[in-house]
Amino acid sequence: MPGWRVTLSLAGRTKAPLAQAGALRIGGFGGAEGLADYLRAAGMELVIDATHPFAARISANAVRAAEMAGLPLLVLDRPGWVRREGDRWIEVGSMGEAAAAALGEAPRRVFLAIGRQEVGAFRVAPQHRYLVRSVEPVAAENALAQAQYILSRGPFAEADEMALLREHGIEVVVAKNSGGDATYGKIAAARALGLPVVMVARPPAGGGMKLESPEAVLSLLDHARGIPALRGE
Ligand SMILES: NC(=O)c1ccc[n+]([C@@H]2O[C@H](COP(=O)([O-])OP(=O)(O)OC[C@H]3O[C@@H](n4cnc5c(N)ncnc54)[C@H](OP(=O)(O)O)[C@@H]3O)[C@@H](O)[C@H]2O)c1
């Protein structure tokens, strides 16, 4: 980002994150207050929330911390996926029991493509056989009774997702409505194969100036130096 010195903050969930430009810091801040202290101490001028749409806690902390530190907040808020003709979505409000219950009573072969943190929510439905895909291994306390685990990092192409669903005889897919292209392949593949998708809705968005793409954020930053509202003045 020409004209800006950027520090990227990661939670530290991924052991070997992909290399990125700019300075990198890893690990939590200790809540909104900790993040506000960090922003002040580091002399930051602007906060960009570019987290995953389901990372609700850090997004809420960013809103409060930016307020406390008197800084503008830009939020990269990519649009969620929208149901298309042929989609068999079962929409649920949250990952918890609602998603597990949506799989029904009868045993099914389920593809869990939801990351590793909430896999444990499906322990209430041990009758199903699960194929679980995540970047990092699922912790022992979240392990499921009948599950096969694959470690893999996106993006995932539709054709590969179709092959995977077929190979494992998947009958239903569970996904978060993350939006974007990188993980849409499984949704398109499920549609092509006529499979239902339990689609988990996003947590509600918080404050900040919302922009739909990295390009939109960059273009705003290009002009931001002269905009008082973006400089917190
Ligand atoms: N949740 C998902 O579905 C999902 C999916 C893919 C990727 N991710 C990514 O994984 C990271 C963690 O997700 P999560 O679900 O644990 O988030 P979360 O529930 O919103 O955050 C939990 C805590 O992790 C720390 N944290 C989160 N993101 C951070 C960051 N970028 N820099 C420093 N600390 C951070 C914060 O700790 P303190 O309060 O101590 O500051 C936060 O309170 C996020 O950066 C997110 O983009 C999440």
Tab-separated table of C-alpha atoms and ligand atoms in Angstrom:
chain	number	residue	atom	x	y	z
A	1	MET	CA	0.000	0.000	0.000
A	2	PRO	CA	2.013	2.966	-1.225
A	3	GLY	CA	2.156	5.816	1.273
A	4	TRP	CA	1.261	3.623	4.253
A	5	ARG	CA	3.302	1.481	6.589
A	6	VAL	CA	1.230	-1.611	7.226
A	7	THR	CA	1.286	-4.016	10.173
A	8	LEU	CA	-0.665	-7.228	9.696
A	9	SER	CA	-2.054	-8.842	12.827
A	10	LEU	CA	-2.829	-12.568	12.950
A	11	ALA	CA	-4.537	-14.444	15.762
A	12	GLY	CA	-1.942	-17.221	15.603
A	13	ARG	CA	-4.354	-20.057	14.792
A	14	THR	CA	-2.338	-21.194	11.750
A	15	LYS	CA	1.142	-22.577	12.427
A	16	ALA	CA	2.605	-21.663	9.044
A	17	PRO	CA	0.663	-18.667	7.695
A	18	LEU	CA	1.236	-17.689	4.072
A	19	ALA	CA	3.874	-14.970	3.685
A	20	GLN	CA	2.481	-11.434	3.412
A	21	ALA	CA	3.988	-8.043	2.684
A	22	GLY	CA	4.540	-5.592	5.551
A	23	ALA	CA	5.276	-6.058	9.232
A	24	LEU	CA	3.638	-8.989	11.005
A	25	ARG	CA	2.532	-9.447	14.604
A	26	ILE	CA	0.915	-12.595	15.938
A	27	GLY	CA	-1.359	-13.277	18.932
A	28	GLY	CA	-4.282	-11.715	20.799
A	29	PHE	CA	-4.186	-8.205	22.280
A	30	GLY	CA	-6.130	-8.947	25.459
A	31	GLY	CA	-9.561	-7.643	24.446
A	32	ALA	CA	-10.636	-4.271	23.068
A	33	GLU	CA	-8.717	-2.339	25.739
A	34	GLY	CA	-5.517	-4.198	24.873
A	35	LEU	CA	-6.026	-3.505	21.185
A	36	ALA	CA	-6.667	0.210	21.890
A	37	ASP	CA	-3.463	0.378	23.965
A	38	TYR	CA	-1.539	-1.282	21.148
A	39	LEU	CA	-2.940	1.115	18.519
A	40	ARG	CA	-1.974	4.138	20.615
A	41	ALA	CA	1.489	2.847	21.519
A	42	ALA	CA	2.291	1.928	17.923
A	43	GLY	CA	1.103	5.331	16.648
A	44	MET	CA	-1.387	3.779	14.245
A	45	GLU	CA	-3.501	6.144	12.132
A	46	LEU	CA	-6.093	3.760	10.750
A	47	VAL	CA	-7.530	0.301	11.498
A	48	ILE	CA	-8.662	-2.130	8.805
A	49	ASP	CA	-10.758	-5.092	9.900
A	50	ALA	CA	-9.999	-7.694	7.240
A	51	THR	CA	-10.889	-10.744	9.347
A	52	HIS	CA	-13.069	-13.650	8.345
A	53	PRO	CA	-16.784	-12.727	8.424
A	54	PHE	CA	-17.299	-15.285	11.223
A	55	ALA	CA	-14.544	-13.908	13.462
A	56	ALA	CA	-17.070	-11.837	15.417
A	57	ARG	CA	-15.106	-11.178	18.588
A	58	ILE	CA	-12.096	-9.487	17.021
A	59	SER	CA	-14.421	-7.447	14.788
A	60	ALA	CA	-16.389	-6.205	17.814
A	61	ASN	CA	-13.109	-5.475	19.606
A	62	ALA	CA	-11.867	-3.503	16.593
A	63	VAL	CA	-14.980	-1.278	16.700
A	64	ARG	CA	-14.510	-0.518	20.400
A	65	ALA	CA	-10.730	-0.138	20.198
A	66	ALA	CA	-10.876	2.217	17.209
A	67	GLU	CA	-13.395	4.324	19.144
A	68	MET	CA	-11.216	4.357	22.264
A	69	ALA	CA	-8.100	5.258	20.283
A	70	GLY	CA	-9.988	7.847	18.188
A	71	LEU	CA	-9.094	6.159	14.895
A	72	PRO	CA	-11.092	5.529	11.732
A	73	LEU	CA	-12.054	1.919	11.040
A	74	LEU	CA	-12.441	0.390	7.584
A	75	VAL	CA	-14.140	-3.003	7.388
A	76	LEU	CA	-13.547	-5.390	4.511
A	77	ASP	CA	-17.048	-6.825	4.347
A	78	ARG	CA	-17.262	-9.130	1.342
A	79	PRO	CA	-20.807	-9.989	0.330
A	80	GLY	CA	-22.239	-13.321	1.454
A	81	TRP	CA	-23.239	-15.982	-1.083
A	82	VAL	CA	-26.746	-15.772	-2.449
A	83	ARG	CA	-28.900	-18.819	-3.196
A	84	ARG	CA	-29.077	-19.623	-6.932
A	85	GLU	CA	-31.426	-21.764	-8.962
A	86	GLY	CA	-30.755	-25.411	-8.174
A	87	ASP	CA	-29.323	-24.727	-4.700
A	88	ARG	CA	-30.806	-26.879	-1.935
A	89	TRP	CA	-29.815	-24.762	1.060
A	90	ILE	CA	-31.087	-25.354	4.568
A	91	GLU	CA	-30.327	-22.006	6.196
A	92	VAL	CA	-29.577	-21.941	9.910
A	93	GLY	CA	-28.787	-18.986	12.147
A	94	SER	CA	-25.731	-20.351	13.929
A	95	MET	CA	-23.258	-23.192	13.946
A	96	GLY	CA	-24.223	-24.717	17.355
A	97	GLU	CA	-27.022	-27.222	17.711
A	98	ALA	CA	-29.089	-25.676	14.924
A	99	ALA	CA	-26.665	-26.854	12.254
A	100	ALA	CA	-26.328	-30.338	13.749
A	101	ALA	CA	-30.128	-30.674	14.059
A	102	ALA	CA	-30.549	-29.640	10.404
A	103	LEU	CA	-28.747	-32.855	9.380
A	104	GLY	CA	-31.781	-34.830	10.607
A	105	GLU	CA	-32.090	-38.041	12.618
A	106	ALA	CA	-31.182	-40.590	9.924
A	107	PRO	CA	-27.434	-41.297	9.579
A	108	ARG	CA	-25.869	-39.438	6.676
A	109	ARG	CA	-22.445	-38.896	5.163
A	110	VAL	CA	-21.602	-35.263	5.951
A	111	PHE	CA	-18.882	-32.942	4.640
A	112	LEU	CA	-17.924	-30.423	7.331
A	113	ALA	CA	-16.138	-27.554	5.615
A	114	ILE	CA	-16.363	-25.114	8.512
A	115	GLY	CA	-12.809	-24.832	9.818
A	116	ARG	CA	-11.740	-26.704	12.918
A	117	GLN	CA	-12.921	-24.510	15.788
A	118	GLU	CA	-16.594	-25.477	15.800
A	119	VAL	CA	-16.383	-29.119	14.767
A	120	GLY	CA	-17.231	-30.127	18.362
A	121	ALA	CA	-20.772	-28.765	17.860
A	122	PHE	CA	-21.515	-31.933	15.861
A	123	ARG	CA	-20.826	-34.279	18.764
A	124	VAL	CA	-24.543	-34.038	19.544
A	125	ALA	CA	-25.211	-35.900	16.263
A	126	PRO	CA	-22.940	-38.984	16.480
A	127	GLN	CA	-25.132	-41.037	14.111
A	128	HIS	CA	-23.599	-39.313	11.065
A	129	ARG	CA	-20.273	-40.080	9.410
A	130	TYR	CA	-18.229	-36.925	8.880
A	131	LEU	CA	-15.544	-35.853	6.473
A	132	VAL	CA	-13.832	-32.879	8.159
A	133	ARG	CA	-11.530	-30.529	6.261
A	134	SER	CA	-9.412	-27.874	7.974
A	135	VAL	CA	-6.072	-26.096	7.643
A	136	GLU	CA	-4.914	-27.148	11.105
A	137	PRO	CA	-5.775	-30.422	12.874
A	138	VAL	CA	-8.979	-30.605	14.936
A	139	ALA	CA	-8.231	-30.565	18.681
A	140	ALA	CA	-8.799	-33.858	20.517
A	141	GLU	CA	-11.642	-32.393	22.620
A	142	ASN	CA	-13.556	-31.555	19.434
A	143	ALA	CA	-13.012	-34.909	17.714
A	144	LEU	CA	-16.106	-36.713	16.397
A	145	ALA	CA	-16.968	-40.386	16.858
A	146	GLN	CA	-17.147	-41.317	13.180
A	147	ALA	CA	-14.932	-38.970	11.240
A	148	GLN	CA	-12.234	-38.813	8.642
A	149	TYR	CA	-10.022	-35.732	8.705
A	150	ILE	CA	-8.258	-34.038	5.824
A	151	LEU	CA	-5.859	-31.134	6.151
A	152	SER	CA	-5.937	-28.720	3.251
A	153	ARG	CA	-5.801	-24.997	2.559
A	154	GLY	CA	-7.958	-23.317	-0.106
A	155	PRO	CA	-8.698	-22.055	-2.648
A	156	PHE	CA	-10.704	-25.061	-3.776
A	157	ALA	CA	-11.873	-25.415	-7.382
A	158	GLU	CA	-15.375	-26.658	-8.181
A	159	ALA	CA	-14.149	-29.662	-10.178
A	160	ASP	CA	-11.919	-30.824	-7.305
A	161	GLU	CA	-14.747	-30.348	-4.822
A	162	MET	CA	-17.065	-32.438	-7.001
A	163	ALA	CA	-14.488	-35.209	-7.138
A	164	LEU	CA	-14.079	-35.093	-3.344
A	165	LEU	CA	-17.833	-35.184	-2.679
A	166	ARG	CA	-18.248	-38.118	-5.047
A	167	GLU	CA	-15.225	-40.027	-3.758
A	168	HIS	CA	-16.533	-39.885	-0.185
A	169	GLY	CA	-20.183	-40.464	-1.065
A	170	ILE	CA	-21.162	-37.196	0.619
A	171	GLU	CA	-24.907	-36.689	1.093
A	172	VAL	CA	-24.940	-33.251	2.715
A	173	VAL	CA	-22.486	-30.346	3.047
A	174	VAL	CA	-22.217	-27.979	6.030
A	175	ALA	CA	-20.768	-24.546	5.231
A	176	LYS	CA	-20.490	-21.066	6.671
A	177	ASN	CA	-21.750	-18.303	4.404
A	178	SER	CA	-18.268	-16.815	4.105
A	179	GLY	CA	-18.711	-15.270	0.652
A	180	GLY	CA	-15.862	-14.841	-1.829
A	181	ASP	CA	-14.540	-17.162	-4.528
A	182	ALA	CA	-11.899	-19.170	-2.664
A	183	THR	CA	-14.313	-21.567	-0.947
A	184	TYR	CA	-17.339	-21.279	-3.230
A	185	GLY	CA	-16.324	-24.425	-5.139
A	186	LYS	CA	-18.036	-26.736	-2.650
A	187	ILE	CA	-21.291	-24.772	-2.925
A	188	ALA	CA	-21.250	-24.957	-6.728
A	189	ALA	CA	-20.284	-28.633	-6.573
A	190	ALA	CA	-23.148	-29.431	-4.185
A	191	ARG	CA	-25.573	-27.682	-6.541
A	192	ALA	CA	-24.250	-29.621	-9.536
A	193	LEU	CA	-24.636	-32.907	-7.662
A	194	GLY	CA	-28.071	-31.999	-6.264
A	195	LEU	CA	-26.840	-32.176	-2.653
A	196	PRO	CA	-28.306	-30.137	0.203
A	197	VAL	CA	-26.102	-27.583	1.977
A	198	VAL	CA	-26.675	-26.604	5.598
A	199	MET	CA	-25.711	-22.943	5.231
A	200	VAL	CA	-24.816	-21.144	8.443
A	201	ALA	CA	-25.672	-17.426	8.443
A	202	ARG	CA	-23.075	-14.822	9.401
A	203	PRO	CA	-23.009	-13.138	12.751
A	204	PRO	CA	-24.396	-9.591	12.542
A	205	ALA	CA	-21.957	-6.955	11.263
A	206	GLY	CA	-20.761	-4.199	13.615
A	207	GLY	CA	-19.664	-0.600	13.011
A	208	GLY	CA	-16.992	0.931	10.779
A	209	MET	CA	-16.936	1.976	7.133
A	210	LYS	CA	-17.791	-1.113	5.075
A	211	LEU	CA	-16.087	-1.881	1.769
A	212	GLU	CA	-16.760	-4.982	-0.314
A	213	SER	CA	-13.339	-5.807	-1.752
A	214	PRO	CA	-9.612	-5.396	-1.055
A	215	GLU	CA	-9.457	-3.230	-4.197
A	216	ALA	CA	-12.068	-0.873	-2.750
A	217	VAL	CA	-10.064	-0.604	0.488
A	218	LEU	CA	-6.848	0.105	-1.438
A	219	SER	CA	-8.477	2.714	-3.625
A	220	LEU	CA	-9.881	4.480	-0.555
A	221	LEU	CA	-6.459	4.405	1.095
A	222	ASP	CA	-4.960	5.963	-2.011
A	223	HIS	CA	-7.073	9.053	-1.380
A	224	ALA	CA	-7.355	8.787	2.406
A	225	ARG	CA	-4.435	10.951	3.408
A	226	GLY	CA	-6.389	14.060	2.448
A	227	ILE	CA	-9.712	13.022	3.975
A	228	PRO	CA	-10.125	14.391	7.539
A	229	ALA	CA	-12.880	11.882	8.463
A	230	LEU	CA	-10.503	9.031	7.695
A	231	ARG	CA	-7.763	10.613	9.723
A	232	GLY	CA	-10.027	10.783	12.786
A	233	GLU	CA	-9.991	14.585	12.752
B	1	LIG	N1	-14.107	-17.913	12.805
B	1	LIG	C1	-13.956	-18.350	11.548
B	1	LIG	O1	-14.866	-18.946	10.955
B	1	LIG	C2	-12.676	-18.126	10.807
B	1	LIG	C3	-12.498	-18.729	9.577
B	1	LIG	C4	-11.306	-18.523	8.881
B	1	LIG	C5	-10.348	-17.724	9.399
B	1	LIG	N2	-10.540	-17.134	10.596
B	1	LIG	C6	-9.464	-16.251	11.080
B	1	LIG	O2	-8.887	-16.770	12.239
B	1	LIG	C7	-8.629	-15.728	13.194
B	1	LIG	C8	-9.235	-16.091	14.515
B	1	LIG	O3	-10.595	-16.386	14.353
B	1	LIG	P1	-11.512	-16.527	15.590
B	1	LIG	O4	-12.767	-17.196	15.159
B	1	LIG	O5	-10.755	-17.078	16.762
B	1	LIG	O6	-11.790	-15.002	15.884
B	1	LIG	P2	-12.591	-14.344	17.070
B	1	LIG	O7	-13.435	-15.344	17.782
B	1	LIG	O8	-13.245	-13.153	16.511
B	1	LIG	O9	-11.402	-13.875	18.010
B	1	LIG	C9	-11.036	-14.552	19.185
B	1	LIG	C10	-9.829	-13.860	19.776
B	1	LIG	O10	-8.689	-14.154	18.991
B	1	LIG	C11	-7.851	-13.028	18.923
B	1	LIG	N3	-7.765	-12.602	17.518
B	1	LIG	C12	-8.621	-12.882	16.500
B	1	LIG	N4	-8.198	-12.367	15.355
B	1	LIG	C13	-7.051	-11.712	15.642
B	1	LIG	C14	-6.120	-10.975	14.866
B	1	LIG	N5	-6.300	-10.795	13.538
B	1	LIG	N6	-5.050	-10.442	15.490
B	1	LIG	C15	-4.855	-10.624	16.813
B	1	LIG	N7	-5.692	-11.328	17.608
B	1	LIG	C16	-6.771	-11.866	17.022
B	1	LIG	C17	-8.474	-11.957	19.794
B	1	LIG	O11	-7.902	-12.115	21.077
B	1	LIG	P3	-7.753	-10.883	22.103
B	1	LIG	O12	-9.133	-10.591	22.590
B	1	LIG	O13	-6.833	-11.402	23.137
B	1	LIG	O14	-7.172	-9.739	21.313
B	1	LIG	C18	-9.936	-12.355	19.793
B	1	LIG	O15	-10.648	-11.876	20.904
B	1	LIG	C19	-9.242	-14.448	12.636
B	1	LIG	O16	-8.181	-13.560	12.304
B	1	LIG	C20	-10.020	-14.878	11.431
B	1	LIG	O17	-9.840	-13.995	10.333
B	1	LIG	C21	-11.683	-17.324	11.314
